[in-house]
Tab-separated table of C-alpha atoms and ligand atoms in Angstrom:
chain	number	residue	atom	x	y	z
A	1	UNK	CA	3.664	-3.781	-103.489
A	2	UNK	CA	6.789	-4.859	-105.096
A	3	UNK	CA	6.123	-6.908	-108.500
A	4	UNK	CA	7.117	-10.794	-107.565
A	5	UNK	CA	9.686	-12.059	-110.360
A	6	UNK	CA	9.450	-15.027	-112.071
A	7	UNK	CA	12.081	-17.722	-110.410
A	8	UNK	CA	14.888	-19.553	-112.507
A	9	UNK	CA	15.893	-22.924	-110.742
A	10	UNK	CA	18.945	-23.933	-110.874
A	11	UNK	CA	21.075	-27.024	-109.599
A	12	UNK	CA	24.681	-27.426	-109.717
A	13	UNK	CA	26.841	-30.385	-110.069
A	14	UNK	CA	29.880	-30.432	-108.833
A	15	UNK	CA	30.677	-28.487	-105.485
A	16	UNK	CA	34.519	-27.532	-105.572
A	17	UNK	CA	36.802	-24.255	-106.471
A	18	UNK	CA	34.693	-23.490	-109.441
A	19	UNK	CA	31.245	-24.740	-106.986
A	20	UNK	CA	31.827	-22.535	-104.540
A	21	UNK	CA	32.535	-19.419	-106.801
A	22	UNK	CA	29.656	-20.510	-108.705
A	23	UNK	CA	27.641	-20.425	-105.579
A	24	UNK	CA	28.417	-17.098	-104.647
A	25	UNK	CA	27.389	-15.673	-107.997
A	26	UNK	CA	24.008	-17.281	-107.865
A	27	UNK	CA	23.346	-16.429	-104.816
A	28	UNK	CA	24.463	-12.523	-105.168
A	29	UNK	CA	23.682	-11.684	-109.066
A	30	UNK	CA	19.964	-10.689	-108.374
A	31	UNK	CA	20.648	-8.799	-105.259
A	32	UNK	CA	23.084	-6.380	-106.889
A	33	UNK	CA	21.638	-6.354	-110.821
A	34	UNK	CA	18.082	-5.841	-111.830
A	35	UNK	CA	17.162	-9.808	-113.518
A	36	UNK	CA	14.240	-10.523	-115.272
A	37	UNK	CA	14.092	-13.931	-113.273
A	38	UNK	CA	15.232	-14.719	-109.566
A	39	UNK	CA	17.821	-17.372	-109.226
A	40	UNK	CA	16.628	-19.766	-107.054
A	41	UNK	CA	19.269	-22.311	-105.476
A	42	UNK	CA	17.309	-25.677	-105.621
A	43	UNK	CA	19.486	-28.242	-105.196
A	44	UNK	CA	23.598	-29.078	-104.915
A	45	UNK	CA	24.696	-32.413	-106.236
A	46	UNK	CA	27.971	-34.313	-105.706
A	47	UNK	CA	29.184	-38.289	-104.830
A	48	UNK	CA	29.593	-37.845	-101.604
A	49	UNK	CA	26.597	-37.299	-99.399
A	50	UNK	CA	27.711	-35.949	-96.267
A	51	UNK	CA	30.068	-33.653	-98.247
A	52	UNK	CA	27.906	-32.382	-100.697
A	53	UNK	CA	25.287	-31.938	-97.775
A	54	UNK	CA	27.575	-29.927	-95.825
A	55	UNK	CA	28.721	-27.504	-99.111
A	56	UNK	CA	24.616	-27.124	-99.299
A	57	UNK	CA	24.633	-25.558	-96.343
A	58	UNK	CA	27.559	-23.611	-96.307
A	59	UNK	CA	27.109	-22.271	-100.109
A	60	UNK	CA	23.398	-21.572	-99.483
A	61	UNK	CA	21.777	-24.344	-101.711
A	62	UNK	CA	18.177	-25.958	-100.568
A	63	UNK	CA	18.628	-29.352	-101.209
A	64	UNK	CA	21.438	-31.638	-101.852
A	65	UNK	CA	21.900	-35.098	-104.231
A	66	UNK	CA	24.149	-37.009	-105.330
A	67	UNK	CA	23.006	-38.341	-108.701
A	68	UNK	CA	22.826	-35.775	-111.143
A	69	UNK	CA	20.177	-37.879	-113.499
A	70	UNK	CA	17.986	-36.983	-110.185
A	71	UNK	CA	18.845	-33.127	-110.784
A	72	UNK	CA	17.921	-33.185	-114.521
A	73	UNK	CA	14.983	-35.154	-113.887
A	74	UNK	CA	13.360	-32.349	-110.782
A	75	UNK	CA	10.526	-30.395	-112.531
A	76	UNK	CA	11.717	-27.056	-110.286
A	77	UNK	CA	15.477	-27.645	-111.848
A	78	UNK	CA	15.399	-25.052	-115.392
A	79	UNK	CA	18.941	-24.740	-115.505
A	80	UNK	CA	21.827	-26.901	-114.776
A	81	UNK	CA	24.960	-26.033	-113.867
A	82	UNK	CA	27.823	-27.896	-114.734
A	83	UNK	CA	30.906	-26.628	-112.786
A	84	UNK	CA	32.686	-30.988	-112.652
A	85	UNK	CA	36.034	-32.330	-114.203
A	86	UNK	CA	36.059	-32.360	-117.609
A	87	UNK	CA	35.206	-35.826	-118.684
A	88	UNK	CA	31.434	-35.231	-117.294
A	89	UNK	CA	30.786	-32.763	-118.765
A	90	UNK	CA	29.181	-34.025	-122.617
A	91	UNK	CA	27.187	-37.014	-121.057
A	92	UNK	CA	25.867	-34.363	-118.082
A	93	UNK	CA	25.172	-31.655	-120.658
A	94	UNK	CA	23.881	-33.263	-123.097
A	95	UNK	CA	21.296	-35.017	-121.143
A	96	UNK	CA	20.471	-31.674	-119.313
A	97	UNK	CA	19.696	-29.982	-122.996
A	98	UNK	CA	17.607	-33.299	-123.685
A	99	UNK	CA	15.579	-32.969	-120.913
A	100	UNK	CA	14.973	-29.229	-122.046
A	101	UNK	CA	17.290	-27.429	-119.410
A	102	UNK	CA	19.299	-24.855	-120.098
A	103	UNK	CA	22.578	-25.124	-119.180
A	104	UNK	CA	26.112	-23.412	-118.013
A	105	UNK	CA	28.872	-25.465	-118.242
A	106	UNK	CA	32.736	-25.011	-117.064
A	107	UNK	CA	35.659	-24.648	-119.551
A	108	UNK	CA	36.854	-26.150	-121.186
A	109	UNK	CA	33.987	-27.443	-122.495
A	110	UNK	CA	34.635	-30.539	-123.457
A	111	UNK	CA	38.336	-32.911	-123.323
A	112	UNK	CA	37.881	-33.712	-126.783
A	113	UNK	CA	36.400	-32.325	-130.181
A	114	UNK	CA	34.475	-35.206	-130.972
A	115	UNK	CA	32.601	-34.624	-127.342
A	116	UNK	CA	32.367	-30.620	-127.698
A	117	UNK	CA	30.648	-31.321	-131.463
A	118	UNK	CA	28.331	-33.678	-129.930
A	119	UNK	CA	27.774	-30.590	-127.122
A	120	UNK	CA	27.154	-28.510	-129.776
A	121	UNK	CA	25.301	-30.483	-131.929
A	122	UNK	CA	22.625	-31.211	-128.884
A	123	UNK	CA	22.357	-27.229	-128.384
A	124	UNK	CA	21.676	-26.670	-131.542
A	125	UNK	CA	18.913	-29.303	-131.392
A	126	UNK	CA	18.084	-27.376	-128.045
A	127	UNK	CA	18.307	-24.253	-129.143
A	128	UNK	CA	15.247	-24.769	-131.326
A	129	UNK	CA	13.117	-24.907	-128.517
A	130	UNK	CA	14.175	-21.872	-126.653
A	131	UNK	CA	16.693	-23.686	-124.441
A	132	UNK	CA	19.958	-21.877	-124.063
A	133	UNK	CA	24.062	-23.098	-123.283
A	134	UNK	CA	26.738	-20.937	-122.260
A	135	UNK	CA	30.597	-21.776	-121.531
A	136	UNK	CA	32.169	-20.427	-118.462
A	137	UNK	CA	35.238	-18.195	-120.099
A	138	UNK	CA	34.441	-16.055	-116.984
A	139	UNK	CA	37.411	-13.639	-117.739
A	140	UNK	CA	35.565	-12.396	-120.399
A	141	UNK	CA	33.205	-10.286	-117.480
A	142	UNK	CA	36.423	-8.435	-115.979
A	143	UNK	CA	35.467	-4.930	-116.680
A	144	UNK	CA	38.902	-4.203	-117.581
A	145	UNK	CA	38.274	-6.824	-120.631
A	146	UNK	CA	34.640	-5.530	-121.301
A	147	UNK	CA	36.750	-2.198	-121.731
A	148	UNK	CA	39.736	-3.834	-124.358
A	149	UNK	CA	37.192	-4.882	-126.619
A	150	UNK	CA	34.934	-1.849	-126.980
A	151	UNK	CA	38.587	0.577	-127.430
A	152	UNK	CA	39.118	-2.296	-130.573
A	153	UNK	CA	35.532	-2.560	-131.563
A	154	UNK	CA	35.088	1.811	-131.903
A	155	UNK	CA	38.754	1.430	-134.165
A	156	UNK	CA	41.320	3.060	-131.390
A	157	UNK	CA	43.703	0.519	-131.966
A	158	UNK	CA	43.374	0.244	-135.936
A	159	UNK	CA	44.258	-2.482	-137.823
A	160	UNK	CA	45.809	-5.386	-134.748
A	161	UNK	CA	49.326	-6.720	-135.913
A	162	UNK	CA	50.172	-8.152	-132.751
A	163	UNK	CA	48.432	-10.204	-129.494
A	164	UNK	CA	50.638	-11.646	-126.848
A	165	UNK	CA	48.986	-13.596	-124.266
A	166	UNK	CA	50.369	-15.535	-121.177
A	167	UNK	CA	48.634	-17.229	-118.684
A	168	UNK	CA	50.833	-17.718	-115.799
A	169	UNK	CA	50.341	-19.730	-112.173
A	170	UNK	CA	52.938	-21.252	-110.380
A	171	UNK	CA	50.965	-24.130	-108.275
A	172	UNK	CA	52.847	-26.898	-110.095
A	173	UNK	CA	56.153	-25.794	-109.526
A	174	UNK	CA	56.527	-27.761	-106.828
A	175	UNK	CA	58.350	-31.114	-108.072
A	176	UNK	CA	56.035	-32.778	-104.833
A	177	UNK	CA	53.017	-31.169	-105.399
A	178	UNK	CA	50.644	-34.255	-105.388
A	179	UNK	CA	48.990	-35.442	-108.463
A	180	UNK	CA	45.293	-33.677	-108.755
A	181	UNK	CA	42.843	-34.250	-111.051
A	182	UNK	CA	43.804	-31.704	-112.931
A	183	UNK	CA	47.243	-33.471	-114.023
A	184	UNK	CA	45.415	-36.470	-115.524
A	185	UNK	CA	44.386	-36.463	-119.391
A	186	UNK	CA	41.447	-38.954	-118.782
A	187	UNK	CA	39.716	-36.405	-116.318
A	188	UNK	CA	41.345	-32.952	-117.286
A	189	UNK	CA	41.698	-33.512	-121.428
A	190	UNK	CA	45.024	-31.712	-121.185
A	191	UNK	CA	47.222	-29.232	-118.676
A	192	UNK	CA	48.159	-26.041	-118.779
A	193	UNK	CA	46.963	-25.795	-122.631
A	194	UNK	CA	42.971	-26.583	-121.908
A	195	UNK	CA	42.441	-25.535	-118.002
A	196	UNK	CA	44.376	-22.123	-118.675
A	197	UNK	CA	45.376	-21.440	-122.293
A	198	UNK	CA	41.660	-22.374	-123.102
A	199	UNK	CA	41.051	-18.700	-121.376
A	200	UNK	CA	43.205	-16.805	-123.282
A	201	UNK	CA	42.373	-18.387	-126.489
A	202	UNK	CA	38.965	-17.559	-125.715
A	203	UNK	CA	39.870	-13.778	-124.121
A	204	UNK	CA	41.775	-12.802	-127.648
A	205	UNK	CA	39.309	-13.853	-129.732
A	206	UNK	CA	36.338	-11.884	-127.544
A	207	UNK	CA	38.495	-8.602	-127.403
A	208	UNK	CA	39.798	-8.886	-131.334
A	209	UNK	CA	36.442	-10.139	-132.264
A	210	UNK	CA	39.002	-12.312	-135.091
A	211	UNK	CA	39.853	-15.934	-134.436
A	212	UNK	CA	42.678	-17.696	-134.788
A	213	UNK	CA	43.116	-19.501	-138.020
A	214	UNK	CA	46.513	-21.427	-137.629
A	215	UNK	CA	48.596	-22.301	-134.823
A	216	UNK	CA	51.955	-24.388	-134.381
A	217	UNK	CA	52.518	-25.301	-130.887
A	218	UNK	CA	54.918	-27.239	-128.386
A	219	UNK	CA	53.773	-28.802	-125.417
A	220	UNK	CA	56.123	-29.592	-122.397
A	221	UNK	CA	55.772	-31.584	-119.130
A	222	UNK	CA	58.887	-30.836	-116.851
A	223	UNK	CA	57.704	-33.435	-113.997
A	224	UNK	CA	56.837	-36.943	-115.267
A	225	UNK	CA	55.765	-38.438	-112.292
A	226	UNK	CA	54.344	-36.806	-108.788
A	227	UNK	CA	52.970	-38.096	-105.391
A	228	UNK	CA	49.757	-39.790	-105.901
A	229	UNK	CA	46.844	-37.521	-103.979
A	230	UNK	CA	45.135	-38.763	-101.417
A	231	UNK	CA	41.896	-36.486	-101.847
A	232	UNK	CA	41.817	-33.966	-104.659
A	233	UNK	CA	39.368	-30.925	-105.611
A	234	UNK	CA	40.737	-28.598	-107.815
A	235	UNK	CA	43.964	-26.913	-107.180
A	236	UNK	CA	44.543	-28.592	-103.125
A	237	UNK	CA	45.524	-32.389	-103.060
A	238	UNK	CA	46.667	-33.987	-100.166
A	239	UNK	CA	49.680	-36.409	-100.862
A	240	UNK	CA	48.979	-40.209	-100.492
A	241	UNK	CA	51.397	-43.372	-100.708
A	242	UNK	CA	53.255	-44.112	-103.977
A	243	UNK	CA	53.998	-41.958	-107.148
A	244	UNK	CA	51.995	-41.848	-110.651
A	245	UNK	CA	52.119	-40.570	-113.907
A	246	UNK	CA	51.408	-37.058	-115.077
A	247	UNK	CA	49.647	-37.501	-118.201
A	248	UNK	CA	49.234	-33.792	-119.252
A	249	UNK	CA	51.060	-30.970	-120.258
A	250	UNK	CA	53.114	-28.438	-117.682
A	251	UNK	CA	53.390	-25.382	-120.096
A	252	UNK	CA	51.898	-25.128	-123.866
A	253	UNK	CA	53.290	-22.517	-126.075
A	254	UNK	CA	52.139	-21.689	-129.690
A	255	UNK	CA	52.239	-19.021	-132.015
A	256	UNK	CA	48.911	-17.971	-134.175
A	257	UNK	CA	47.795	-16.169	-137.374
A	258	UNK	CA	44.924	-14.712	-136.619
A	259	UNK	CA	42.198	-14.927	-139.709
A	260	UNK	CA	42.263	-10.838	-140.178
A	261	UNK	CA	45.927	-10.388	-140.447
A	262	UNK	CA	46.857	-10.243	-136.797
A	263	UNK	CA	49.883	-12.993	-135.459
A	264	UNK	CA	49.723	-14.143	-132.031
A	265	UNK	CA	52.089	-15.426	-129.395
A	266	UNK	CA	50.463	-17.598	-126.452
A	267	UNK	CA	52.136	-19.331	-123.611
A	268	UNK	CA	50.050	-20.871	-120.961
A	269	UNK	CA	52.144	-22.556	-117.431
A	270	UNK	CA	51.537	-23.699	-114.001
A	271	UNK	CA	55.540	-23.188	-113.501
A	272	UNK	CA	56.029	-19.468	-113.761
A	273	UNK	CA	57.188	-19.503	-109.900
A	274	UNK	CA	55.683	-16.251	-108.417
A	275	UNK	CA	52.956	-15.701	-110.897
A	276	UNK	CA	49.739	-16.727	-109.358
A	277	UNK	CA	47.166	-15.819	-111.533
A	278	UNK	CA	48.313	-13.750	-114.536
A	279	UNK	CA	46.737	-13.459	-117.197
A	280	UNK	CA	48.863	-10.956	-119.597
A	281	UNK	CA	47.384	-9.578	-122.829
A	282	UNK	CA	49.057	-7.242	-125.176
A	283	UNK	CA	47.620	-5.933	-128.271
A	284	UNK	CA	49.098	-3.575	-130.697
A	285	UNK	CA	47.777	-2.146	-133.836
A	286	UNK	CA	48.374	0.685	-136.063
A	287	UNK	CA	46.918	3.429	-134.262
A	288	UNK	CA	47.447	2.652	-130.728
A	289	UNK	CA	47.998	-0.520	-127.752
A	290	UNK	CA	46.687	-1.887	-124.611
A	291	UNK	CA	47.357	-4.251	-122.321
A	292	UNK	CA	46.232	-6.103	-118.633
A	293	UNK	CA	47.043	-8.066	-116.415
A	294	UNK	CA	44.806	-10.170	-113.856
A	295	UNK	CA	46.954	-9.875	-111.589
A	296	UNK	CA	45.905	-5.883	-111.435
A	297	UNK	CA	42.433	-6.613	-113.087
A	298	UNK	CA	40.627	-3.053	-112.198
A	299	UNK	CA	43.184	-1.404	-114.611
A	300	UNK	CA	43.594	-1.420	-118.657
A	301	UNK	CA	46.930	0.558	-120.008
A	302	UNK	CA	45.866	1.816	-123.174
A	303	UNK	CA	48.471	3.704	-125.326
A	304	UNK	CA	47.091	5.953	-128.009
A	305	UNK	CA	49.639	6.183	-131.113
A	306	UNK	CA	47.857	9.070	-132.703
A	307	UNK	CA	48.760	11.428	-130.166
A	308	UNK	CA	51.903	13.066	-130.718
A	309	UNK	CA	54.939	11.446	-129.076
A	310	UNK	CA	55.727	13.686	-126.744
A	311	UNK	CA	52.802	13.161	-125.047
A	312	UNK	CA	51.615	9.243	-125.704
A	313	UNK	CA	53.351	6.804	-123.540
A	314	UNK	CA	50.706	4.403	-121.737
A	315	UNK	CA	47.812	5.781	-119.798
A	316	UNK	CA	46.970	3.661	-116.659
A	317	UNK	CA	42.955	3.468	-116.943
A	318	UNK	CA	41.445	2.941	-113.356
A	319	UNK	CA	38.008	0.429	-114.774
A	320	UNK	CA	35.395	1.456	-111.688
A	321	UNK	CA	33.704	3.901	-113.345
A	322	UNK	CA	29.735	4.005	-112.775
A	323	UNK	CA	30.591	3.975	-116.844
A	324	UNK	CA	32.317	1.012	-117.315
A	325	UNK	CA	30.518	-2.273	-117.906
A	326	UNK	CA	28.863	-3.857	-114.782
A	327	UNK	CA	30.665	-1.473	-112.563
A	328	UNK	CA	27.626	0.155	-111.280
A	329	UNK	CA	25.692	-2.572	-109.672
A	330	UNK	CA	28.784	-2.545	-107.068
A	331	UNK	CA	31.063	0.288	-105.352
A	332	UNK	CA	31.762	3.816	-106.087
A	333	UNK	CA	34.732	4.321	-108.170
A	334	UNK	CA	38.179	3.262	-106.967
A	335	UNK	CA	36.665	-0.038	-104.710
A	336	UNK	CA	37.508	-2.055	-107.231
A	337	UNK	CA	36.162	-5.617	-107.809
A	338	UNK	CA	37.886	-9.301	-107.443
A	339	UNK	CA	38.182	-12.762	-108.858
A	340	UNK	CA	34.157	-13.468	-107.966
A	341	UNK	CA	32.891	-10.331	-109.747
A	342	UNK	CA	33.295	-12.050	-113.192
A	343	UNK	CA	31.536	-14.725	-112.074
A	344	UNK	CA	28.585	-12.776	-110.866
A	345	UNK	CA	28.542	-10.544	-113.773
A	346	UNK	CA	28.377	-14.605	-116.124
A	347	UNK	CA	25.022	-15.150	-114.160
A	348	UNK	CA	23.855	-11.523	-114.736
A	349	UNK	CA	24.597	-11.814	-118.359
A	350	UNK	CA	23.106	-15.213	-118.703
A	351	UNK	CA	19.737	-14.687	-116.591
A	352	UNK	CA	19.340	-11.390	-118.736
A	353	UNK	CA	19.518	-13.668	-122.286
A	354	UNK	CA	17.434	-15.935	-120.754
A	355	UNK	CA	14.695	-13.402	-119.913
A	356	UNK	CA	15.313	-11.524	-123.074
A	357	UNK	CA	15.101	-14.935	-125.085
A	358	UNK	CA	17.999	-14.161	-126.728
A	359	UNK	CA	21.387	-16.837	-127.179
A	360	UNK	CA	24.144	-15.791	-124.270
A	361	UNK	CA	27.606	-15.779	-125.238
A	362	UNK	CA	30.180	-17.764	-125.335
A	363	UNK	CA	27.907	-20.422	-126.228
A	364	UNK	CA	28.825	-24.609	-126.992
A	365	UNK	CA	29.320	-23.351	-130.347
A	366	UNK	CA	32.158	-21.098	-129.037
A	367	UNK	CA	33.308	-23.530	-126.704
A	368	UNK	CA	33.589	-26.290	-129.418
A	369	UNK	CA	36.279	-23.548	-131.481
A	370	UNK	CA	38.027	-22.587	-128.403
A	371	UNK	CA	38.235	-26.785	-128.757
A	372	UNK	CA	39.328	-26.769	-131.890
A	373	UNK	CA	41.903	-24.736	-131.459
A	374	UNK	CA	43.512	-26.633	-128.114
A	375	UNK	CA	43.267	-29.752	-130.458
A	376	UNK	CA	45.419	-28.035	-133.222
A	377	UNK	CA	48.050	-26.740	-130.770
A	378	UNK	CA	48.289	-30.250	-129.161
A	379	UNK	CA	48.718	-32.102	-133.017
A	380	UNK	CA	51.087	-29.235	-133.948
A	381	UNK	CA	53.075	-30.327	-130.862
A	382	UNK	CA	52.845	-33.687	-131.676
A	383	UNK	CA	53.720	-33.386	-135.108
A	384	UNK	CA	56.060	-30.451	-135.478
A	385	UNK	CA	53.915	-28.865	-138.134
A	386	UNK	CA	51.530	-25.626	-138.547
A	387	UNK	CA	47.560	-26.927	-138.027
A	388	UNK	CA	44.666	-25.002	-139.523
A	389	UNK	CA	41.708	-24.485	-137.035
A	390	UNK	CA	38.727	-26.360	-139.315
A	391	UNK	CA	35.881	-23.144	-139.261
B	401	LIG	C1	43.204	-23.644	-112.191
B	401	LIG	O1	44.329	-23.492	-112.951
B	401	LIG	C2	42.136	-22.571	-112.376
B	401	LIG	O2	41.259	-22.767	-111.324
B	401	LIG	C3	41.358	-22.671	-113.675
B	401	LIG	O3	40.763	-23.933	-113.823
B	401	LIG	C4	40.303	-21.591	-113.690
B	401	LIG	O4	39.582	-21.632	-114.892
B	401	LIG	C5	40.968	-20.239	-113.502
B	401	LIG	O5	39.961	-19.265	-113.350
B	401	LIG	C6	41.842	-20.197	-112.282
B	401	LIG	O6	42.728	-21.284	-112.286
């Protein structure tokens, strides 16, 4: 008879993009990887009760609600997952740790500092009694990346002098693409700079294992004004009567000094027409290079300096190797994995810490410096001057 695991109950807020994705990972993590507990999908919460009991079905969820101070209070809820806009997520997350759930929430993690340190300062109270936060910098389980950092971490790259990093989508381009949630500071924090360039601040300093110490940044918002949206979740909107205001940032640039020696150029748009989803890293150091792209996310070009130069260049690494980090719970090599995987492999990694007892990462305390940092590049832009990231 097979041993019955011990169950982890989770409920979700928040039913969207990042809901459904979030839905497919706990419902396939513990049928592909070995857990030490078995996710179970208690209950889906959202404002609208037909909707939310209609994405309960279709995701695979038992129950639905649609006040999440009902979710935190259920006895069979352990962990709460916080996949909403922004400006939820400190009141939701913080009353989640207080009620002694653990608990996953989207990036970034907070739209301000001041809410992120609270965040942080109620998992630290939480921590204390074995109750665990993670942030969702989901990139961070691409294989490919998993890869980057080891080749850095065993010294193949030697000492880093440069990381580029671009995160590119062109949804916004579009001068009438309505006006989502996403383009309004008091739900979103910022644009481009927290939604997106919050990944690739997080991404460098997870494959460097440095972080950024200074930044000077310029912010930009080509199209002031848009067609109000007549129903919005995540990246669709449906256009409604009358125009409004953007209130966030199209594109954020900024260049960084990295605190090991390293400088860093970062660019982060919704207006790079034909890029959809790339996320560009390039990292060169004294003995060798590599760089990805999401947009081919099973591969890593690494360039090894220390070979002679006749025979260097860059070697296109195929990542589906049994070898290569959560690669084997999935296909034989050459299948290849998608957008969802990372996802998956974020539950797998977090339902392992949890059973092991041990913190996951990136945890609130991570997500408050990935904060810290969009806050400097948003005063730099605002005040034309280099910012220092406080440690
Ligand atoms: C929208 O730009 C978005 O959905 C981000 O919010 C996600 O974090 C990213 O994974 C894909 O793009």
């Amino acid at each position: 008879m097979t041993e019955q695991k011990a169950t982890l109950g989770v409920g979700m807020i928040g039913y969207a993009f990042m809901g459904a994705v979030h839905s497919h990972a706990w419902r396939s993590a513990h049928r592909f990887f070995d857990l030490p507990l078995t996710p179970r999908m208690q209950v889906v919460c959202g404002r609208d009760a037909t909707r939310v009991a209609e994405a309960a079905t279709r995701f695979g969820w038992e129950e639905s609600a649609t006040d999440w101070r009902d979710v935190i209070a259920r006895d069979d809820v352990d962990l709460v997952d916080v996949c909403t806009p922004g400006d939820t997520h400190a009141e939701i997350a913080i009353a989640a740790l207080e009620a002694g759930k653990h608990v996953l929430c989207e990036k970034p993690l907070a739209n301000s500092v001041a809410e992120a340190e609270r965040m942080a300062a109620a998992a630290a109270v939480a921590a204390e009694r074995g109750v665990r936060t993670m942030v969702g910098f989901t990139y961070r389980r691409v294989p490919a990346i998993a890869l980057a950092k080891k080749l850095v971490a065993d010294g193949r790259l030697g000492e880093l002098h440069h990381v580029r990093a671009q995160y590119l989508q062109d949804w916004l381009a579009d001068p009438e693409a309505p006006l989502s949630w996403r383009l309004d500071k008091s739900k979103a924090g910022s644009g481009a700079l927290g939604d997106i360039g919050a990944h690739v601040i997080d991404l460098t300093q997870h494959i460097t294992g440095d972080r950024i110490q200074e930044v000077s940044g310029m912010l930009e918002t080509f199209v002031k004004e848009r067609p109000v949206a007549e129903d919005s979740s995540g990246l669709s909107a449906t256009a409604g009567a009358g125009r409004g205001p953007v209130t966030v940032d199209d594109t954020a640039l900024f260049l960084a000094r990295f605190a090991g020696g390293a400088v860093g150029s970062f660019e982060a748009t919704r207006f790079a027409t034909g890029r959809k989803n790339a996320i560009r890293i390039e990292i060169n150091g004294s003995k060798g290079s590599l760089a990805f792209d999401f947009e081919d996310m099973n591969v890593l070009h690494f360039h090894d300096a220390t070979l002679p130069d006749t025979e260097a260049g860059f070697r296109r690494i195929v990542v589906t190797e049994p070898e290569h980090q959560w690669v084997s719970g999935w296909w034989p090599p050459g299948h290849g994995l998608g957008y969802e995987h990372g996802f998956t492999h974020q539950v797998v990694d977090l339902v392992r810490a949890l059973g092991d007892d041990t913190d996951p990462a990136p945890n609130f305390a991570d997500g408050l410096q990935v904060q810290r940092v969009l806050a400097a590049v948003e005063t730099s832009s605002d005040t034309r001057t280099w910012q220092e990231i406080p440690v």
